[in-house]
XYZ file of C-alpha atoms in Angstrom:
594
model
C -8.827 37.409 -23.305
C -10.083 39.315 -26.518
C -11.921 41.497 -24.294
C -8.814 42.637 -22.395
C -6.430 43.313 -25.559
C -9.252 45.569 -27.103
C -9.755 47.939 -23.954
C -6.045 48.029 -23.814
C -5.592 49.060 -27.694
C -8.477 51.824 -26.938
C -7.102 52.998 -23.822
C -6.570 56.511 -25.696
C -9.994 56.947 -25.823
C -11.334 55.383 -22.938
C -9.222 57.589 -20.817
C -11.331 60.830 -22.007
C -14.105 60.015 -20.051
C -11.469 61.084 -16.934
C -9.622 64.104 -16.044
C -6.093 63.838 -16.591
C -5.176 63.637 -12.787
C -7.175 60.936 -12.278
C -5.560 57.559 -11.991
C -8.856 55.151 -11.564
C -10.930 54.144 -15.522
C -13.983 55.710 -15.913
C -17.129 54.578 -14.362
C -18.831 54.143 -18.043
C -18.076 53.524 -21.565
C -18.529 56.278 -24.358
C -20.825 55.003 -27.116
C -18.612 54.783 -29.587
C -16.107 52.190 -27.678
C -18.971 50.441 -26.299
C -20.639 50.004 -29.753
C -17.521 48.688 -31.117
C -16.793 46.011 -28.417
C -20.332 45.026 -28.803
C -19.473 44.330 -32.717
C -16.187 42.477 -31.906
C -17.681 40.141 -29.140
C -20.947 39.610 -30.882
C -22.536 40.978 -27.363
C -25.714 43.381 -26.253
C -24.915 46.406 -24.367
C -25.352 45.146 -20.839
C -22.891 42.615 -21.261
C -20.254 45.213 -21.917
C -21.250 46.395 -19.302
C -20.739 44.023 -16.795
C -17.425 42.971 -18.212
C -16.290 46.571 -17.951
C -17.679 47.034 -14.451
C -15.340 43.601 -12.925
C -12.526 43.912 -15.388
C -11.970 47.608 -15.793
C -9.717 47.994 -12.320
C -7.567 45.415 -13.112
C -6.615 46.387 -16.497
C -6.097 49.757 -15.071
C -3.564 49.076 -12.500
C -1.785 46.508 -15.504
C -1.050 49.947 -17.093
C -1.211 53.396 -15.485
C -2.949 56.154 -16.854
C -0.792 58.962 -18.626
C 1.828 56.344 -20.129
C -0.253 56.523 -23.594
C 1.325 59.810 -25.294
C 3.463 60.839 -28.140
C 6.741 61.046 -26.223
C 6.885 57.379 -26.723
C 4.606 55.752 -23.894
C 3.319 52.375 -24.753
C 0.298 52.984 -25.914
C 1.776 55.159 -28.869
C 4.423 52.754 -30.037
C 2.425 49.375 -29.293
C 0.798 49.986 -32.347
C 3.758 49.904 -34.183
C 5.090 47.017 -32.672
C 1.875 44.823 -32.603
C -0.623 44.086 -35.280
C -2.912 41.803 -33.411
C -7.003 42.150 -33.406
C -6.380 44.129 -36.475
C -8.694 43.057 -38.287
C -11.121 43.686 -35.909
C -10.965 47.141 -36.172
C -10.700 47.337 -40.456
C -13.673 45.556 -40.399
C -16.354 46.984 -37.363
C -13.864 50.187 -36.236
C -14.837 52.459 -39.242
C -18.508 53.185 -38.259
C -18.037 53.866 -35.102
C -15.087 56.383 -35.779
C -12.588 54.509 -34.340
C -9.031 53.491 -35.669
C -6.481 50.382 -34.845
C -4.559 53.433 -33.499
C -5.562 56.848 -31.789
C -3.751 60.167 -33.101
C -3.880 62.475 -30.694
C -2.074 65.660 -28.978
C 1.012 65.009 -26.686
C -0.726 66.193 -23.908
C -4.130 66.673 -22.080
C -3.567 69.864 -20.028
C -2.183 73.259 -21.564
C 1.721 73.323 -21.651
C 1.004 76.713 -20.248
C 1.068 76.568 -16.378
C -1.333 79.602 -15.629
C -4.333 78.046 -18.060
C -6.636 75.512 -16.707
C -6.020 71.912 -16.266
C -7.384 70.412 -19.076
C -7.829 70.547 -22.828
C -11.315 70.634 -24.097
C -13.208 70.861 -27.347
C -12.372 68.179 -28.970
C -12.006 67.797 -32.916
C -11.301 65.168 -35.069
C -10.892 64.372 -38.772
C -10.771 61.460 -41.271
C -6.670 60.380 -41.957
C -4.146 57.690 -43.776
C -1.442 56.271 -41.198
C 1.493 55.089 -43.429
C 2.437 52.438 -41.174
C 6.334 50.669 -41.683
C 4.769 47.250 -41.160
C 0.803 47.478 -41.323
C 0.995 49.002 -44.888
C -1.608 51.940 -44.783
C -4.857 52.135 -42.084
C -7.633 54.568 -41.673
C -7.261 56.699 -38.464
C -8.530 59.616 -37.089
C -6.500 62.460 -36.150
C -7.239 64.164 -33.227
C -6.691 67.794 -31.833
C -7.993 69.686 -28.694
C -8.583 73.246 -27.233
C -7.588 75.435 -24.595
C -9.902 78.015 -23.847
C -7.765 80.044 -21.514
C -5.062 81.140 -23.606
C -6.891 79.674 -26.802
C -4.145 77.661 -27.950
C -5.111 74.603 -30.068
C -2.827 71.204 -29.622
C -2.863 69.129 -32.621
C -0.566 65.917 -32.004
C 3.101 67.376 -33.431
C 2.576 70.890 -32.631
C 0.669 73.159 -30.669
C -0.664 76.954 -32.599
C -2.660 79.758 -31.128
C -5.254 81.313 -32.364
C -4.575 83.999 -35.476
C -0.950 83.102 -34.992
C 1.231 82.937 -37.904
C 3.551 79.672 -36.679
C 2.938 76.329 -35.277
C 5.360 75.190 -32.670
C 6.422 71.587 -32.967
C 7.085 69.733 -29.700
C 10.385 68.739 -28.284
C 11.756 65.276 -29.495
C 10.968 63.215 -32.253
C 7.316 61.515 -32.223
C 6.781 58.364 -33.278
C 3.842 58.952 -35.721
C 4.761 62.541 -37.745
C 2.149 64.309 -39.658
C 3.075 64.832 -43.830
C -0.089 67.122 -44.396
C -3.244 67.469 -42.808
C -4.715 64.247 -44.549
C -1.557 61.789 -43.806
C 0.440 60.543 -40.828
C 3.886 58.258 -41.014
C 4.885 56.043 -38.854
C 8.771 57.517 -37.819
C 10.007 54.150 -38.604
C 9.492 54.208 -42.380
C 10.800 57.558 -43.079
C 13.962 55.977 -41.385
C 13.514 53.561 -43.575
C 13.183 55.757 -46.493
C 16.406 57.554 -45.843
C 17.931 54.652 -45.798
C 16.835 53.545 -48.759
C 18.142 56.585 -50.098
C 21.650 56.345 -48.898
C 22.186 53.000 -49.763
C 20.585 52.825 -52.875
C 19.876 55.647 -54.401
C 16.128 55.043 -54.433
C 14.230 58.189 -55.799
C 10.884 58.918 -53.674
C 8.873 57.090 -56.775
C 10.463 54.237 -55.702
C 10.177 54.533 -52.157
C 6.374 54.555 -52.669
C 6.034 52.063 -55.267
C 8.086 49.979 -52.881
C 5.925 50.245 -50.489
C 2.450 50.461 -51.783
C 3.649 46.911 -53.444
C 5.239 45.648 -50.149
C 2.082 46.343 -47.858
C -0.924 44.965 -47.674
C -4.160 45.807 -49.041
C -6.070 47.611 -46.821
C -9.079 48.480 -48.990
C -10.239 45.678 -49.294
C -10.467 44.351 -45.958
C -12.554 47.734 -45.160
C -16.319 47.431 -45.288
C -16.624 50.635 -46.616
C -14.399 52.444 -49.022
C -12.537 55.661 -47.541
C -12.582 59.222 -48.156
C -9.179 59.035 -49.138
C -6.823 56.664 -51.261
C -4.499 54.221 -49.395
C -1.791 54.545 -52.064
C 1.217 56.550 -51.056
C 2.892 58.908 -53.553
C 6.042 60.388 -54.401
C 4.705 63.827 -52.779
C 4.026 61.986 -49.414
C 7.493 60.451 -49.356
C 9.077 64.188 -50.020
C 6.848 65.519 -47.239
C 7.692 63.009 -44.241
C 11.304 62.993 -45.522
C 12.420 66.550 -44.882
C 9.924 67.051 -41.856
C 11.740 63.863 -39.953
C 15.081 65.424 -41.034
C 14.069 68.887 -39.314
C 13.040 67.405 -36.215
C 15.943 65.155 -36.397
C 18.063 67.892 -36.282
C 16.255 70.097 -33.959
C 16.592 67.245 -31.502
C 20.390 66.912 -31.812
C 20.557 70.668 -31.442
C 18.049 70.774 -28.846
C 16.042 73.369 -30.373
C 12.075 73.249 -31.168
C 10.578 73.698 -35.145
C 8.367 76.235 -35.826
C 6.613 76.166 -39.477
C 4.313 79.176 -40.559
C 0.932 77.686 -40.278
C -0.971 79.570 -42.982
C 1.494 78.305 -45.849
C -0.736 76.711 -49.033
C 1.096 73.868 -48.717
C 3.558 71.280 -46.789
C 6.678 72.444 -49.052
C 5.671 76.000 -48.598
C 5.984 75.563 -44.855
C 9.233 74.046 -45.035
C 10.720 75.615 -47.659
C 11.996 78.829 -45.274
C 13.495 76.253 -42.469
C 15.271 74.571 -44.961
C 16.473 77.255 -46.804
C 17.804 78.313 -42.629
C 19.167 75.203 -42.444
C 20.962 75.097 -45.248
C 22.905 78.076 -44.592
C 24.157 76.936 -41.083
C 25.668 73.578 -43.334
C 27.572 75.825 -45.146
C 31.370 75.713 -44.326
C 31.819 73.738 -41.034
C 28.101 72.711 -40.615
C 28.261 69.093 -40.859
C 28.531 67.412 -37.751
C 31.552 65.258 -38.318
C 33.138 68.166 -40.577
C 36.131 67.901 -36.984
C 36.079 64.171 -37.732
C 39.233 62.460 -36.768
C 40.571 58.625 -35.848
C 42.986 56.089 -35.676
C 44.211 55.780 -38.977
C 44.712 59.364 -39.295
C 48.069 58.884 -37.711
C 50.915 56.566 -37.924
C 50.170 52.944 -37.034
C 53.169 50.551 -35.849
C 53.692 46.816 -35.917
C 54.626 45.273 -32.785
C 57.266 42.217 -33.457
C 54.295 39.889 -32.120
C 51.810 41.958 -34.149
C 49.449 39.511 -36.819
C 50.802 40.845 -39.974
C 51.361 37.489 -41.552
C 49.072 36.268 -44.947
C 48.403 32.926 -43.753
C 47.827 31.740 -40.587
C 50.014 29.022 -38.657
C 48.233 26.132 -40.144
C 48.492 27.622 -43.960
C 51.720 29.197 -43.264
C 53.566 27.034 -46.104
C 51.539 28.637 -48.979
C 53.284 31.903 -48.333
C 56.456 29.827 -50.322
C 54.242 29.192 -53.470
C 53.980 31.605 -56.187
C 50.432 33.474 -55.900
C 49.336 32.914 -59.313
C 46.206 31.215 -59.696
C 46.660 27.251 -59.668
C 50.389 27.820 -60.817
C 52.772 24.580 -58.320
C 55.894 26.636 -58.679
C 57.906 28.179 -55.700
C 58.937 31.508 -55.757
C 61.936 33.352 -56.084
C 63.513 34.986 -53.343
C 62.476 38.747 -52.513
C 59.209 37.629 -54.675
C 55.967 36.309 -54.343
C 56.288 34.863 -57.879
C 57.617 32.028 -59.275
C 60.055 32.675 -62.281
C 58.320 32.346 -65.157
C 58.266 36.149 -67.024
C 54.676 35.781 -67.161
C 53.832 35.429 -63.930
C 57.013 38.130 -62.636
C 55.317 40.858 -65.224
C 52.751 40.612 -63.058
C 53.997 41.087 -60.080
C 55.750 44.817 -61.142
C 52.743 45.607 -62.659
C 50.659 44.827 -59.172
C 53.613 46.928 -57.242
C 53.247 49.876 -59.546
C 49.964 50.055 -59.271
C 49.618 49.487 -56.076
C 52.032 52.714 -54.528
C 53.146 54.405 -58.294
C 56.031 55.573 -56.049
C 58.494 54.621 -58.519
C 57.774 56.911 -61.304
C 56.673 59.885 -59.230
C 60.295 59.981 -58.083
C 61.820 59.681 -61.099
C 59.638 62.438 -62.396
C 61.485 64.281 -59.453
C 64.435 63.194 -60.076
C 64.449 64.429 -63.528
C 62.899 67.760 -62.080
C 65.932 68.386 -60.602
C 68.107 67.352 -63.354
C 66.788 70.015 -65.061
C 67.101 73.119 -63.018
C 68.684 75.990 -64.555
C 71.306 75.989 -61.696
C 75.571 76.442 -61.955
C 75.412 73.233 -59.860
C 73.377 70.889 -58.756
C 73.531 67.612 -56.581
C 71.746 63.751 -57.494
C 70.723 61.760 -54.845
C 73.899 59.817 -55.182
C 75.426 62.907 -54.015
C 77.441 63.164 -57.828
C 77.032 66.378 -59.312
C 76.195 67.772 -62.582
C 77.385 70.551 -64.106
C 74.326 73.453 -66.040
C 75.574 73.325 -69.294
C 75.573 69.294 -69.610
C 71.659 69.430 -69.073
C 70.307 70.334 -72.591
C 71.595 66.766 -73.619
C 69.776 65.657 -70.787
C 66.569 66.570 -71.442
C 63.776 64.115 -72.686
C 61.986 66.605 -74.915
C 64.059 69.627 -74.570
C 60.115 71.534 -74.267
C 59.233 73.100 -71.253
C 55.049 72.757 -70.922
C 53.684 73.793 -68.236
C 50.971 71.538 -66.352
C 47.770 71.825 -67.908
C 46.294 68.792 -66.252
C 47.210 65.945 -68.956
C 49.890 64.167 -69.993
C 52.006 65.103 -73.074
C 50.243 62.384 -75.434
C 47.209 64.119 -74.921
C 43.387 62.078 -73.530
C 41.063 64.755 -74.682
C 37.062 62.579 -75.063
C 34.718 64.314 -76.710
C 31.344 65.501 -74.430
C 28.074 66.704 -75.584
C 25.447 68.305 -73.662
C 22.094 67.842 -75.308
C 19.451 69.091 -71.991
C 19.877 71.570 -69.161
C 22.828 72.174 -66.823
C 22.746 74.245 -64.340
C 25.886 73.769 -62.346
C 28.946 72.479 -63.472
C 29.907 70.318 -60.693
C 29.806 69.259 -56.863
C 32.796 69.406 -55.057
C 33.798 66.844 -51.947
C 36.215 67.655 -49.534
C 36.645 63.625 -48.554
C 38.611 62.400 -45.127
C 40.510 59.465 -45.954
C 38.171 57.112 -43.973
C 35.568 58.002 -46.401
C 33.695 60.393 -44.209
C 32.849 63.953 -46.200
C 34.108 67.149 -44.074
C 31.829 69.324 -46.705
C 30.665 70.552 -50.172
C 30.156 72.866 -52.428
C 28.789 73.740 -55.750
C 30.417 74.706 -58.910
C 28.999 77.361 -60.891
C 30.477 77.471 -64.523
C 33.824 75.697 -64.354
C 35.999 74.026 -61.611
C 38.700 77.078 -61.547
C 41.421 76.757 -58.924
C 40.441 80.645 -57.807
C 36.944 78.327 -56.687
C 38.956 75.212 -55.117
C 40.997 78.147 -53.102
C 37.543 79.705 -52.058
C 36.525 76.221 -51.078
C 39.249 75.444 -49.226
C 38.877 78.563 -47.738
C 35.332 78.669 -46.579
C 35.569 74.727 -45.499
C 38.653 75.363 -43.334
C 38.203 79.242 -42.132
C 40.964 79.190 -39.874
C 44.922 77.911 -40.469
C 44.323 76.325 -37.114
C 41.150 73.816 -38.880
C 43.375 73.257 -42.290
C 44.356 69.629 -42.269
C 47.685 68.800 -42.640
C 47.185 67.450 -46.305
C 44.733 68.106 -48.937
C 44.868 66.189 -51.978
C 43.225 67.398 -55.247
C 43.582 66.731 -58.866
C 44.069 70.468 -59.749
C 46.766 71.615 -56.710
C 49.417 72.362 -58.768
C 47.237 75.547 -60.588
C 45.653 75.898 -57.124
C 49.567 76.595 -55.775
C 50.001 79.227 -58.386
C 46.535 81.271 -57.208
C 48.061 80.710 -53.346
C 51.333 81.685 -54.386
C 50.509 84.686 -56.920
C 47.970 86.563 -53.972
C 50.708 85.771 -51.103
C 47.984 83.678 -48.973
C 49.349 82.658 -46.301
C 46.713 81.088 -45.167
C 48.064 77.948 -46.466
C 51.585 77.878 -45.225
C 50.949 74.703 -42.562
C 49.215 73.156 -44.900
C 50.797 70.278 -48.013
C 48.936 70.701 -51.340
C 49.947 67.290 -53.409
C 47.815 66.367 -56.249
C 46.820 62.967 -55.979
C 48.403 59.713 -56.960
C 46.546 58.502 -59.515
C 46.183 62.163 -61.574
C 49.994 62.984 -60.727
C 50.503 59.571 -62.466
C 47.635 59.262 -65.763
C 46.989 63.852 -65.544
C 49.816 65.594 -65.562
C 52.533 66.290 -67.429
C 55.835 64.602 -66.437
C 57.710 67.933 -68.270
C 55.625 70.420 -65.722
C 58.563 71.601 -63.381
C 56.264 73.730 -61.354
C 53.888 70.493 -60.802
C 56.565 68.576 -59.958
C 58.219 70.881 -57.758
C 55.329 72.010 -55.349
C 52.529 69.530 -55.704
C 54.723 65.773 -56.225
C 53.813 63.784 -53.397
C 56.798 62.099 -53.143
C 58.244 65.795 -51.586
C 56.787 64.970 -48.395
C 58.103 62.032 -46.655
C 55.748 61.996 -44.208
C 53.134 60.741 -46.787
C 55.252 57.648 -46.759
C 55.663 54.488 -44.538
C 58.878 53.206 -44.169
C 58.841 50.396 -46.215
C 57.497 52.535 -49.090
C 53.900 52.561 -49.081
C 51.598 55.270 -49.187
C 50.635 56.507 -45.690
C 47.075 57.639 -46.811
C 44.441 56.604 -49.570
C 44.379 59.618 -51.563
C 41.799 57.820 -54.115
C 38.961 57.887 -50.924
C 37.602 60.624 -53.176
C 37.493 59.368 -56.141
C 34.933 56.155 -54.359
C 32.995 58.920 -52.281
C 32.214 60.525 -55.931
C 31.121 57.730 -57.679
C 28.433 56.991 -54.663
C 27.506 60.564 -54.335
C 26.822 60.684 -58.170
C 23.894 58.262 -57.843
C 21.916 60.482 -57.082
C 22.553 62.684 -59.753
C 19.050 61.662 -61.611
C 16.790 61.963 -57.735
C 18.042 65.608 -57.892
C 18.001 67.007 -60.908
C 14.430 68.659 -61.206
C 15.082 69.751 -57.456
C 14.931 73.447 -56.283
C 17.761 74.593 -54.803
C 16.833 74.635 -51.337
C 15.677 70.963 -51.433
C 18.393 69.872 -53.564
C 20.893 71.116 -50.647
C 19.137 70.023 -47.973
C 18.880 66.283 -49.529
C 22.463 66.029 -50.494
C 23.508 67.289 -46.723
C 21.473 64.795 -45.310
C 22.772 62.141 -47.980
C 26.191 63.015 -46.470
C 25.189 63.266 -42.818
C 23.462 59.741 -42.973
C 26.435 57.948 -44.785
C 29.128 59.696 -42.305
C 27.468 58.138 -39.330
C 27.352 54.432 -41.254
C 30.983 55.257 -41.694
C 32.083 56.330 -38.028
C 29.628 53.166 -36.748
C 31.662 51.150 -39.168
C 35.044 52.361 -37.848
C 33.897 52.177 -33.846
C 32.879 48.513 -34.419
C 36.513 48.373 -36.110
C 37.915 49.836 -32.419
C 39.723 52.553 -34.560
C 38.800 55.041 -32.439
C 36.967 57.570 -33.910
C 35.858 61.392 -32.658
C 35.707 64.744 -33.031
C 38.636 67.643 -32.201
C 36.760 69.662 -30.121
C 35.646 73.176 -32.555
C 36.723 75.556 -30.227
C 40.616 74.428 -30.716
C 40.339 74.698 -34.328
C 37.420 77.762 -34.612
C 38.623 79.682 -31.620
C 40.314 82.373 -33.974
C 37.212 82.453 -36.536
């Protein structure tokens, strides 16, 4: 019955005609509800009337009084989930000040227990409601008084009067107000920062998206509004890094406080941010302790699945794996014979582990000690003076970070830089244990400091790090005596140890070769971890090079921590549903000595 779904949708305001405590509807109808149903039903006033007088206890008991709040009752979040009768109110709900959904405070009595019972003096003022799947309605927003302690409660916070701060409520509400002249629905900023994370969509596009996607709600209004319907970047910005603080206040348990007389939204938040920015540094990202299965040594069973094909398909594992070539292959191969096909093979195994010539580089390391004596892996020996005619260029470069025939590209620079780069420490999952920013140049004294201020203790220091630069890195460790290092392997990675660095650079070779370690190494030869994970969490993390660029600082830290935040938890869902097992090593067993 129409009737029935309307007084349910106004419940919010119906209920003011009662004191809080009171569990039974109100005897009469307010003016402005009553006007409205009249418009809907095409009824007089006495009608109304008499509906409300036989209906009203049995829509009361349906749904008890005190469920409709911002904590999530259904009378908040049914209007999120339920877009009938709509229409009804765009079309007869604007002259009687009434909207498809009621903004109010999260509570009726004073959150102070020695003040009276109820909140009086009610005030209200003309809004947008950016709704996720609406598109964007009039409302009214809603606050009310407390006389006692003369404390006003608008619906996400609470501020006294000549107070410098409002005080957010606890929790996350499901409508969050940008400025004093918008409201989101939660759901679309979460939809926002996903669309962020994903793909790189600026806060232009977010809106454009979305004024295109929704509705028109102009022109189903009888009257135009006092404010345009059309969402901006500036809106986007707004509910963005308000949602984030709460966010994070909720996982922290902690309440927001914003100083109320700031000019403007960003003003407000610019002083949290800047807070919370400073607790990210270091260890502040919440799966900067991340850890899981694949972190350690994995073994096959001898009735483990490790096949290529199953049972039925088992015979193509004899065919050479060539695209549509009929030949068999060769034992100890999965090619046939033909060179063609072979050459590519050894070029798929050396790409795949480049084991091969990192030991030879070693190999010819040692070859090439200045030593009386010195032993080959074949255990033969070879004498000092034999290894001049040995050598393969008789020069003795150092490691500069490229390989002898040189790769230098020409750059140019034609606007503004203000950093020189963004540096990821990257897990081998994918998921980023933290960041930092480059000021100038990339120098290894930096990478140390990162390292450093990352990993503050010997006892957080993973067992590996890989980085493109280790080998100069070693030298600033090695040159200042840090030992904070000393539990800790420093190999440059696979790919730059193989395209970067000089195969003539003894030091390189000698401290920062993988191949030293042999725990980095299965024992058939593979690589034990993907030391490129990096390299693919860079390229993703450089998308949003052009959303940030115009940024202040405080924002443009505070959007690139969340970035990360968001896509570590995709990651760690992604490896749950995987049953690898992730979690976190407890931060007192690897902060304890901070």
């Amino acid at each position: 019955m129409l009737f029935i779904d309307l007084v349910n949708r106004l419940r919010s305001q119906i209920s003011r005609g009662v004191q809080p405590e009171v569990s039974r509807p109100p005897t009469t109808l307010s003016k402005d509800v009553s006007g409205f149903l009249c418009d809907v039903l095409g009824s007089h006033e006495q009608g109304i009337v008499k509906l409300w007088e036989k209906l009203s206890p049995f829509i009361w008991l349906e749904r008890g009084l005190g469920e409709g709040h911002a904590d999530g009752g259904p009378e908040y979040s049914s209007p999120l989930q339920n877009g009938r009768n709509l229409h009804y109110f765009l079309k007869y709900g604007l002259q009687h000040q009434i909207g498809f959904y009621d903004i109010g405070p999260l509570t009726r009595v004073c959150l102070d227990l020695l003040c009276a019972p109820e909140l009086t003096e009610r005030s209200q003022h003309e809004v947008m409601l950016f709704m996720s799947n609406f598109g964007t309605l009039p409302a009214w927003s809603n606050s009310l008084y407390c006389h006692r302690c003369a404390t006003r409660y608008h619906p996400n916070y609470y501020v006294h009067d000549g107070a410098t701060q409002r005080t957010y409520y606890p929790g996350v509400p499901y409508v969050l107000q940008g400025s004093k002249r918008f409201y989101f629905d939660t759901n679309l900023c979460e939809r926002f920062q996903y669309m962020m994370v994903c793909t790189w969509a600026s806060a232009t596009n977010c809106a454009c998206v979305y004024n295109l996607e929704s509705p028109s709600t102009a022109s189903r209004l009888p009257v135009p509004w006092s404010y345009s319907l059309e969402m901006d970047c500036e809106n986007v910005w707004d509910g963005f890094f308000l949602y984030s603080l709460l966010l994070d206040c909720d996982d922290h348990h902690t309440t927001l406080s914003l100083d109320h007389n700031g000019p403007s939204q960003a003003i407000r938040l610019s002083q949290v941010i800047e807070a919370r920015n400073a607790v990210m540094v270091g260890p502040g990202q919440p799966h900067w302790n991340h850890a899981y299965d694949l972190c350690c040594e994995l073994r096959t069973l001898p009735n483990g699945e490790s096949s290529t094909y199953c049972d039925n398909h088992s015979g193509l594992s004899s065919k050479c794996v060539v695209v549509e070539c009929p030949n068999f292959v060769e034992s100890g191969h999965q090619t046939c014979t033909a060179a063609e096909h072979r050459a590519l093979e050894l070029q798929h195994n050396k790409q795949n582990h480049a084991m091969f010539q990192l030991q030879q580089r070693l190999k010819r390391l040692k070859i090439a000690q200045t030593e009386d004596l010195l032993r080959t892996e074949d255990g033969g020996s070879i004498a000092a003076d034999e290894l001049a005619s040995q050598s393969t260029d008789g020069i003795n470069d150092q490691c500069s970070g490229k390989p002898d025939d040189g790769n230098r590209k020409f750059h140019a620079e034609f606007g503004r830089r203000r950093t020189h780069n963004e540096e990821l420490c990257v897990a081998t999952c994918g998921v980023i244990l933290g960041w930092a920013t480059f000021y100038g140049s990339e120098g290894p004294n930096g990478v140390q400091i990162f390292y450093c201020t990352l990993f503050p203790t010997s006892e957080s220091l993973p067992g590996v790090i890989y980085h493109d630069n280790n080998c100069n890195v070693k030298k600033v460790i090695e040159s200042e005596k840090d030992t904070h290092f000393q539990r800790c392997a420093l190999p440059v990675d696979v790919f730059h140890m193989k395209t970067k660095h000089k195969e003539s650079d003894d030091f390189c070779n000698s401290h920062c070769n993988p191949i030293n370690w042999p725990e980095l190494t299965t024992t058939d030869g593979q690589w034990r971890f993907n030391s490129s994970a990096a390299e693919i969490t860079n390229a993703w993390f450089g998308g949003f090079q052009a959303i940030v660029r115009e940024m202040r600082v405080d924002r443009y830290n505070f959007f690139l921590d969340e970035m990360i935040k968001l896509r570590n938890e995709f990651i760690v869902m992604d490896l749950r549903r995987r049953h690898k097992a992730p979690y976190n090593i407890p931060q007192e067993e690897l902060l304890g000595k901070v």
